[in-house]
């Protein structure tokens, strides 16, 4: 019985370098946008006048809606980071978490229809495609 166990080799799934590299860039990008959204949320909670000057109008009683929107956007930035962590460990489930949250980010940026947002959305879409091309190497 011991001979049979010794003959079996334990194969460890190697995570491709592409996944590791893309993960590092995704950490940086999603972390940056998460930080920007967090700062804007804190600014909205402490000084609604500043936010009203930025958007060019009165928010009135919409402060609560704005905070909830910031929290949702913050979650959309944090979930891809957790997905990247799982992919860097070799798990396919990380891709689905990353693709779902980052896909929402892509749609929001493209629907914003400004050149800068479209560019950010297309870069994020490129990351989804890049990670998706490596799915066969993840377990």
Short mmCIF file of N, CA and C in Angstrom, two decimals:
data_model
loop_
_atom_site.label_atom_id
_atom_site.label_comp_id
_atom_site.label_asym_id
_atom_site.label_seq_id
_atom_site.Cartn_x
_atom_site.Cartn_y
_atom_site.Cartn_z
N UNK A 1 0.82 -1.18 0.00
CA UNK A 1 0.00 0.00 0.00
C UNK A 1 0.87 1.25 0.00
N UNK A 2 1.96 1.25 0.71
CA UNK A 2 2.83 2.41 0.78
C UNK A 2 3.48 2.70 -0.57
N UNK A 3 3.73 1.65 -1.34
CA UNK A 3 4.35 1.83 -2.64
C UNK A 3 3.44 2.61 -3.58
N UNK A 4 2.16 2.34 -3.50
CA UNK A 4 1.21 3.04 -4.35
C UNK A 4 1.19 4.53 -4.00
N UNK A 5 1.23 4.85 -2.75
CA UNK A 5 1.24 6.24 -2.33
C UNK A 5 2.53 6.94 -2.74
N UNK A 6 3.64 6.22 -2.71
CA UNK A 6 4.92 6.82 -3.08
C UNK A 6 5.01 7.07 -4.58
N UNK A 7 4.30 6.26 -5.37
CA UNK A 7 4.35 6.43 -6.82
C UNK A 7 3.57 7.66 -7.29
N UNK A 8 2.59 8.03 -6.53
CA UNK A 8 1.78 9.19 -6.91
C UNK A 8 2.55 10.47 -6.60
N UNK A 9 2.64 11.31 -7.58
CA UNK A 9 3.30 12.59 -7.39
C UNK A 9 2.25 13.64 -7.09
N UNK A 10 2.52 14.44 -6.12
CA UNK A 10 1.63 15.54 -5.80
C UNK A 10 2.00 16.69 -6.72
N UNK A 11 1.06 17.03 -7.60
CA UNK A 11 1.33 18.11 -8.54
C UNK A 11 0.69 19.39 -8.01
N UNK A 12 1.51 20.36 -7.87
CA UNK A 12 1.05 21.66 -7.41
C UNK A 12 0.77 22.51 -8.65
N UNK A 13 -0.39 23.15 -8.68
CA UNK A 13 -0.73 24.00 -9.81
C UNK A 13 0.09 25.28 -9.73
N UNK A 14 0.86 25.50 -10.78
CA UNK A 14 1.68 26.71 -10.82
C UNK A 14 0.85 27.86 -11.39
N UNK A 15 0.84 28.95 -10.70
CA UNK A 15 0.12 30.13 -11.18
C UNK A 15 1.02 30.83 -12.19
N UNK A 16 0.49 31.11 -13.39
CA UNK A 16 1.31 31.76 -14.41
C UNK A 16 1.78 33.15 -13.97
N UNK A 17 2.91 33.53 -14.46
CA UNK A 17 3.47 34.84 -14.13
C UNK A 17 2.56 35.96 -14.62
N UNK A 18 1.84 35.72 -15.71
CA UNK A 18 0.91 36.73 -16.24
C UNK A 18 -0.15 37.07 -15.19
N UNK A 19 -0.68 36.06 -14.51
CA UNK A 19 -1.70 36.29 -13.49
C UNK A 19 -1.11 37.08 -12.33
N UNK A 20 0.09 36.73 -11.93
CA UNK A 20 0.73 37.45 -10.82
C UNK A 20 0.99 38.91 -11.18
N UNK A 21 1.45 39.15 -12.40
CA UNK A 21 1.74 40.51 -12.85
C UNK A 21 0.46 41.33 -12.97
N UNK A 22 -0.55 40.75 -13.62
CA UNK A 22 -1.82 41.46 -13.75
C UNK A 22 -2.43 41.74 -12.38
N UNK A 23 -2.26 40.81 -11.45
CA UNK A 23 -2.79 41.01 -10.10
C UNK A 23 -2.15 42.21 -9.43
N UNK A 24 -0.85 42.35 -9.58
CA UNK A 24 -0.16 43.49 -8.98
C UNK A 24 -0.70 44.80 -9.55
N UNK A 25 -0.86 44.87 -10.87
CA UNK A 25 -1.40 46.08 -11.47
C UNK A 25 -2.85 46.31 -11.07
N UNK A 26 -3.61 45.24 -10.92
CA UNK A 26 -5.01 45.37 -10.48
C UNK A 26 -5.08 45.86 -9.04
N UNK A 27 -4.16 45.38 -8.19
CA UNK A 27 -4.12 45.89 -6.80
C UNK A 27 -3.90 47.39 -6.81
N UNK A 28 -2.96 47.83 -7.62
CA UNK A 28 -2.63 49.26 -7.68
C UNK A 28 -3.82 50.07 -8.22
N UNK A 29 -4.37 49.64 -9.34
CA UNK A 29 -5.48 50.38 -9.96
C UNK A 29 -6.72 50.42 -9.09
N UNK A 30 -7.15 49.27 -8.62
CA UNK A 30 -8.36 49.23 -7.79
C UNK A 30 -8.13 49.91 -6.45
N UNK A 31 -6.92 49.77 -5.91
CA UNK A 31 -6.60 50.45 -4.66
C UNK A 31 -6.63 51.96 -4.83
N UNK A 32 -6.11 52.45 -5.95
CA UNK A 32 -6.11 53.89 -6.23
C UNK A 32 -7.54 54.41 -6.30
N UNK A 33 -8.39 53.76 -7.11
CA UNK A 33 -9.77 54.23 -7.26
C UNK A 33 -10.55 54.07 -5.96
N UNK A 34 -10.28 53.02 -5.22
CA UNK A 34 -10.92 52.85 -3.92
C UNK A 34 -10.54 53.97 -2.97
N UNK A 35 -9.27 54.37 -2.98
CA UNK A 35 -8.81 55.46 -2.13
C UNK A 35 -9.46 56.78 -2.53
N UNK A 36 -9.54 57.04 -3.83
CA UNK A 36 -10.18 58.27 -4.32
C UNK A 36 -11.65 58.31 -3.88
N UNK A 37 -12.35 57.20 -4.05
CA UNK A 37 -13.76 57.14 -3.66
C UNK A 37 -13.90 57.31 -2.15
N UNK A 38 -13.01 56.70 -1.39
CA UNK A 38 -13.06 56.82 0.07
C UNK A 38 -12.85 58.27 0.49
N UNK A 39 -11.89 58.94 -0.11
CA UNK A 39 -11.63 60.35 0.22
C UNK A 39 -12.84 61.21 -0.13
N UNK A 40 -13.45 60.96 -1.29
CA UNK A 40 -14.65 61.71 -1.66
C UNK A 40 -15.80 61.44 -0.71
N UNK A 41 -15.91 60.21 -0.23
CA UNK A 41 -16.97 59.87 0.72
C UNK A 41 -16.76 60.61 2.04
N UNK A 42 -15.52 60.61 2.53
CA UNK A 42 -15.21 61.34 3.76
C UNK A 42 -15.48 62.83 3.57
N UNK A 43 -15.11 63.35 2.41
CA UNK A 43 -15.36 64.76 2.10
C UNK A 43 -16.86 65.05 2.10
N UNK A 44 -17.65 64.15 1.53
CA UNK A 44 -19.10 64.34 1.49
C UNK A 44 -19.70 64.28 2.88
N UNK A 45 -19.14 63.44 3.74
CA UNK A 45 -19.67 63.32 5.10
C UNK A 45 -19.31 64.53 5.96
N UNK A 46 -18.17 65.13 5.69
CA UNK A 46 -17.71 66.23 6.54
C UNK A 46 -18.06 67.61 5.98
N UNK A 47 -18.07 67.73 4.68
CA UNK A 47 -18.31 69.05 4.09
C UNK A 47 -19.12 68.91 2.81
N UNK A 48 -20.42 68.89 2.94
CA UNK A 48 -21.29 68.75 1.77
C UNK A 48 -21.19 69.97 0.86
N UNK A 49 -20.81 71.12 1.42
CA UNK A 49 -20.67 72.34 0.61
C UNK A 49 -19.59 72.16 -0.46
N UNK A 50 -18.51 71.52 -0.12
CA UNK A 50 -17.43 71.29 -1.07
C UNK A 50 -17.90 70.39 -2.21
N UNK A 51 -18.63 69.34 -1.88
CA UNK A 51 -19.15 68.43 -2.91
C UNK A 51 -20.14 69.17 -3.81
N UNK A 52 -20.98 70.02 -3.22
CA UNK A 52 -21.93 70.79 -4.03
C UNK A 52 -21.21 71.73 -4.98
N UNK A 53 -20.09 72.30 -4.54
CA UNK A 53 -19.31 73.14 -5.45
C UNK A 53 -18.70 72.32 -6.57
N UNK A 54 -18.25 71.09 -6.26
CA UNK A 54 -17.64 70.23 -7.28
C UNK A 54 -18.66 69.84 -8.33
N UNK A 55 -19.86 69.43 -7.90
CA UNK A 55 -20.88 68.99 -8.85
C UNK A 55 -21.67 70.16 -9.44
N UNK A 56 -21.54 71.33 -8.85
CA UNK A 56 -22.18 72.52 -9.41
C UNK A 56 -23.67 72.61 -9.15
N UNK A 57 -24.11 72.13 -8.03
CA UNK A 57 -25.53 72.21 -7.70
C UNK A 57 -25.78 71.86 -6.26
N UNK A 58 -27.03 72.00 -5.86
CA UNK A 58 -27.40 71.70 -4.49
C UNK A 58 -27.85 70.24 -4.37
N UNK A 59 -27.33 69.54 -3.39
CA UNK A 59 -27.71 68.15 -3.17
C UNK A 59 -28.88 68.03 -2.20
N UNK A 60 -29.10 69.06 -1.41
CA UNK A 60 -30.22 69.06 -0.48
C UNK A 60 -30.20 67.86 0.44
N UNK A 61 -31.24 67.06 0.39
CA UNK A 61 -31.36 65.89 1.26
C UNK A 61 -30.79 64.63 0.63
N UNK A 62 -30.04 64.77 -0.42
CA UNK A 62 -29.47 63.63 -1.13
C UNK A 62 -28.14 63.17 -0.55
N UNK A 63 -27.75 63.71 0.58
CA UNK A 63 -26.46 63.36 1.18
C UNK A 63 -26.41 61.87 1.51
N UNK A 64 -27.48 61.32 2.06
CA UNK A 64 -27.52 59.89 2.40
C UNK A 64 -27.40 59.01 1.17
N UNK A 65 -28.07 59.39 0.10
CA UNK A 65 -27.99 58.63 -1.16
C UNK A 65 -26.56 58.68 -1.70
N UNK A 66 -25.95 59.83 -1.57
CA UNK A 66 -24.57 60.00 -2.04
C UNK A 66 -23.62 59.10 -1.25
N UNK A 67 -23.80 59.02 0.06
CA UNK A 67 -22.93 58.18 0.89
C UNK A 67 -23.12 56.71 0.53
N UNK A 68 -24.37 56.28 0.34
CA UNK A 68 -24.64 54.89 -0.04
C UNK A 68 -24.01 54.59 -1.41
N UNK A 69 -24.11 55.54 -2.32
CA UNK A 69 -23.48 55.37 -3.64
C UNK A 69 -21.97 55.22 -3.50
N UNK A 70 -21.36 56.04 -2.66
CA UNK A 70 -19.92 55.92 -2.43
C UNK A 70 -19.57 54.55 -1.84
N UNK A 71 -20.38 54.06 -0.91
CA UNK A 71 -20.12 52.74 -0.31
C UNK A 71 -20.22 51.62 -1.34
N UNK A 72 -21.20 51.72 -2.23
CA UNK A 72 -21.33 50.71 -3.29
C UNK A 72 -20.13 50.78 -4.23
N UNK A 73 -19.73 51.99 -4.59
CA UNK A 73 -18.56 52.15 -5.47
C UNK A 73 -17.29 51.65 -4.79
N UNK A 74 -17.19 51.86 -3.49
CA UNK A 74 -16.03 51.37 -2.74
C UNK A 74 -16.00 49.84 -2.76
N UNK A 75 -17.16 49.22 -2.61
CA UNK A 75 -17.23 47.75 -2.69
C UNK A 75 -16.84 47.26 -4.08
N UNK A 76 -17.23 48.01 -5.11
CA UNK A 76 -16.88 47.64 -6.49
C UNK A 76 -15.37 47.73 -6.70
N UNK A 77 -14.69 48.55 -5.93
CA UNK A 77 -13.22 48.64 -6.02
C UNK A 77 -12.52 47.61 -5.15
N UNK A 78 -13.14 47.20 -4.05
CA UNK A 78 -12.50 46.26 -3.12
C UNK A 78 -12.66 44.81 -3.55
N UNK A 79 -13.83 44.45 -4.08
CA UNK A 79 -14.07 43.06 -4.49
C UNK A 79 -13.07 42.54 -5.54
N UNK A 80 -12.70 43.34 -6.55
CA UNK A 80 -11.69 42.84 -7.48
C UNK A 80 -10.34 42.55 -6.82
N UNK A 81 -10.00 43.29 -5.77
CA UNK A 81 -8.74 43.02 -5.06
C UNK A 81 -8.78 41.64 -4.43
N UNK A 82 -9.91 41.30 -3.78
CA UNK A 82 -10.05 39.97 -3.21
C UNK A 82 -10.04 38.89 -4.30
N UNK A 83 -10.64 39.20 -5.45
CA UNK A 83 -10.60 38.26 -6.57
C UNK A 83 -9.18 38.03 -7.06
N UNK A 84 -8.40 39.11 -7.12
CA UNK A 84 -7.00 38.98 -7.55
C UNK A 84 -6.19 38.16 -6.56
N UNK A 85 -6.47 38.34 -5.28
CA UNK A 85 -5.76 37.56 -4.26
C UNK A 85 -6.02 36.08 -4.46
N UNK A 86 -7.30 35.73 -4.74
CA UNK A 86 -7.64 34.33 -4.97
C UNK A 86 -7.00 33.79 -6.25
N UNK A 87 -6.98 34.63 -7.31
CA UNK A 87 -6.36 34.18 -8.56
C UNK A 87 -4.86 34.00 -8.38
N UNK A 88 -4.22 34.88 -7.63
CA UNK A 88 -2.78 34.77 -7.40
C UNK A 88 -2.45 33.49 -6.63
N UNK A 89 -3.43 32.98 -5.88
CA UNK A 89 -3.25 31.70 -5.19
C UNK A 89 -3.65 30.52 -6.05
N UNK A 90 -4.13 30.79 -7.27
CA UNK A 90 -4.43 29.73 -8.22
C UNK A 90 -5.89 29.30 -8.28
N UNK A 91 -6.80 30.08 -7.72
CA UNK A 91 -8.20 29.69 -7.69
C UNK A 91 -9.00 30.41 -8.78
N UNK A 92 -9.74 29.62 -9.54
CA UNK A 92 -10.57 30.14 -10.62
C UNK A 92 -11.71 31.00 -10.09
N UNK A 93 -12.18 30.71 -8.89
CA UNK A 93 -13.30 31.47 -8.33
C UNK A 93 -12.96 32.95 -8.17
N UNK A 94 -11.69 33.25 -8.01
CA UNK A 94 -11.25 34.64 -7.92
C UNK A 94 -11.54 35.41 -9.19
N UNK A 95 -11.43 34.72 -10.34
CA UNK A 95 -11.72 35.39 -11.60
C UNK A 95 -13.18 35.82 -11.67
N UNK A 96 -14.08 34.96 -11.23
CA UNK A 96 -15.50 35.29 -11.31
C UNK A 96 -15.84 36.46 -10.40
N UNK A 97 -15.22 36.52 -9.23
CA UNK A 97 -15.41 37.65 -8.34
C UNK A 97 -14.85 38.92 -8.98
N UNK A 98 -13.66 38.81 -9.54
CA UNK A 98 -13.02 39.95 -10.19
C UNK A 98 -13.84 40.43 -11.38
N UNK A 99 -14.24 39.49 -12.24
CA UNK A 99 -14.95 39.84 -13.47
C UNK A 99 -16.31 40.47 -13.17
N UNK A 100 -17.02 39.97 -12.16
CA UNK A 100 -18.34 40.53 -11.84
C UNK A 100 -18.21 41.97 -11.35
N UNK A 101 -17.36 42.19 -10.37
CA UNK A 101 -17.22 43.54 -9.81
C UNK A 101 -16.57 44.49 -10.81
N UNK A 102 -15.54 44.04 -11.48
CA UNK A 102 -14.86 44.91 -12.43
C UNK A 102 -15.71 45.13 -13.68
N UNK A 103 -16.56 44.16 -14.02
CA UNK A 103 -17.48 44.33 -15.14
C UNK A 103 -18.47 45.45 -14.87
N UNK A 104 -18.97 45.55 -13.65
CA UNK A 104 -19.84 46.65 -13.27
C UNK A 104 -19.08 47.97 -13.41
N UNK A 105 -17.84 47.98 -12.95
CA UNK A 105 -16.99 49.18 -13.06
C UNK A 105 -16.82 49.58 -14.53
N UNK A 106 -16.60 48.59 -15.41
CA UNK A 106 -16.44 48.86 -16.83
C UNK A 106 -17.71 49.49 -17.39
N UNK A 107 -18.86 48.91 -17.08
CA UNK A 107 -20.13 49.44 -17.58
C UNK A 107 -20.38 50.86 -17.09
N UNK A 108 -20.13 51.11 -15.82
CA UNK A 108 -20.33 52.46 -15.29
C UNK A 108 -19.42 53.48 -15.97
N UNK A 109 -18.19 53.09 -16.22
CA UNK A 109 -17.26 54.02 -16.88
C UNK A 109 -17.63 54.26 -18.33
N UNK A 110 -18.05 53.22 -19.03
CA UNK A 110 -18.40 53.40 -20.44
C UNK A 110 -19.70 54.20 -20.57
N UNK A 111 -20.67 53.95 -19.69
CA UNK A 111 -21.92 54.72 -19.74
C UNK A 111 -21.73 56.17 -19.32
N UNK A 112 -20.66 56.48 -18.60
CA UNK A 112 -20.37 57.87 -18.26
C UNK A 112 -20.06 58.68 -19.51
N UNK A 113 -19.56 58.03 -20.53
CA UNK A 113 -19.39 58.58 -21.88
C UNK A 113 -18.46 59.79 -21.98
N UNK A 114 -17.53 59.92 -21.05
CA UNK A 114 -16.48 60.92 -21.24
C UNK A 114 -15.24 60.17 -21.72
N UNK A 115 -14.39 60.80 -22.48
CA UNK A 115 -13.22 60.09 -22.99
C UNK A 115 -12.36 59.46 -21.89
N UNK A 116 -12.20 60.15 -20.77
CA UNK A 116 -11.38 59.62 -19.69
C UNK A 116 -12.03 58.36 -19.09
N UNK A 117 -13.33 58.41 -18.87
CA UNK A 117 -14.02 57.26 -18.30
C UNK A 117 -14.03 56.08 -19.26
N UNK A 118 -14.23 56.36 -20.54
CA UNK A 118 -14.20 55.27 -21.53
C UNK A 118 -12.83 54.62 -21.55
N UNK A 119 -11.77 55.43 -21.47
CA UNK A 119 -10.42 54.88 -21.44
C UNK A 119 -10.22 53.97 -20.22
N UNK A 120 -10.64 54.46 -19.04
CA UNK A 120 -10.50 53.66 -17.81
C UNK A 120 -11.32 52.38 -17.93
N UNK A 121 -12.51 52.47 -18.49
CA UNK A 121 -13.35 51.29 -18.69
C UNK A 121 -12.72 50.28 -19.62
N UNK A 122 -12.11 50.75 -20.70
CA UNK A 122 -11.47 49.85 -21.65
C UNK A 122 -10.22 49.19 -21.05
N UNK A 123 -9.47 49.94 -20.25
CA UNK A 123 -8.31 49.35 -19.57
C UNK A 123 -8.78 48.24 -18.63
N UNK A 124 -9.85 48.51 -17.88
CA UNK A 124 -10.39 47.50 -16.97
C UNK A 124 -10.90 46.28 -17.74
N UNK A 125 -11.53 46.52 -18.88
CA UNK A 125 -11.99 45.41 -19.72
C UNK A 125 -10.80 44.59 -20.21
N UNK A 126 -9.70 45.26 -20.52
CA UNK A 126 -8.48 44.55 -20.93
C UNK A 126 -7.96 43.64 -19.82
N UNK A 127 -8.07 44.08 -18.57
CA UNK A 127 -7.65 43.24 -17.45
C UNK A 127 -8.55 42.01 -17.32
N UNK A 128 -9.85 42.19 -17.51
CA UNK A 128 -10.77 41.05 -17.44
C UNK A 128 -10.41 40.04 -18.53
N UNK A 129 -10.15 40.53 -19.73
CA UNK A 129 -9.78 39.64 -20.84
C UNK A 129 -8.43 38.96 -20.55
N UNK A 130 -7.49 39.73 -20.01
CA UNK A 130 -6.18 39.16 -19.68
C UNK A 130 -6.28 38.05 -18.64
N UNK A 131 -7.03 38.30 -17.58
CA UNK A 131 -7.22 37.25 -16.56
C UNK A 131 -8.01 36.08 -17.15
N UNK A 132 -9.01 36.38 -17.96
CA UNK A 132 -9.82 35.31 -18.55
C UNK A 132 -9.02 34.40 -19.45
N UNK A 133 -8.01 34.95 -20.11
CA UNK A 133 -7.18 34.12 -20.99
C UNK A 133 -6.31 33.13 -20.21
N UNK A 134 -6.18 33.34 -18.91
CA UNK A 134 -5.36 32.46 -18.07
C UNK A 134 -6.19 31.50 -17.23
N UNK A 135 -7.50 31.46 -17.46
CA UNK A 135 -8.39 30.60 -16.66
C UNK A 135 -7.99 29.13 -16.71
N UNK A 136 -7.50 28.69 -17.86
CA UNK A 136 -7.16 27.26 -18.01
C UNK A 136 -6.04 26.84 -17.08
N UNK A 137 -5.28 27.80 -16.57
CA UNK A 137 -4.17 27.49 -15.66
C UNK A 137 -4.56 27.53 -14.18
N UNK A 138 -5.79 27.94 -13.91
CA UNK A 138 -6.25 28.05 -12.52
C UNK A 138 -7.14 26.86 -12.19
N UNK A 139 -7.19 26.52 -10.90
CA UNK A 139 -8.02 25.37 -10.52
C UNK A 139 -9.33 25.79 -9.89
#
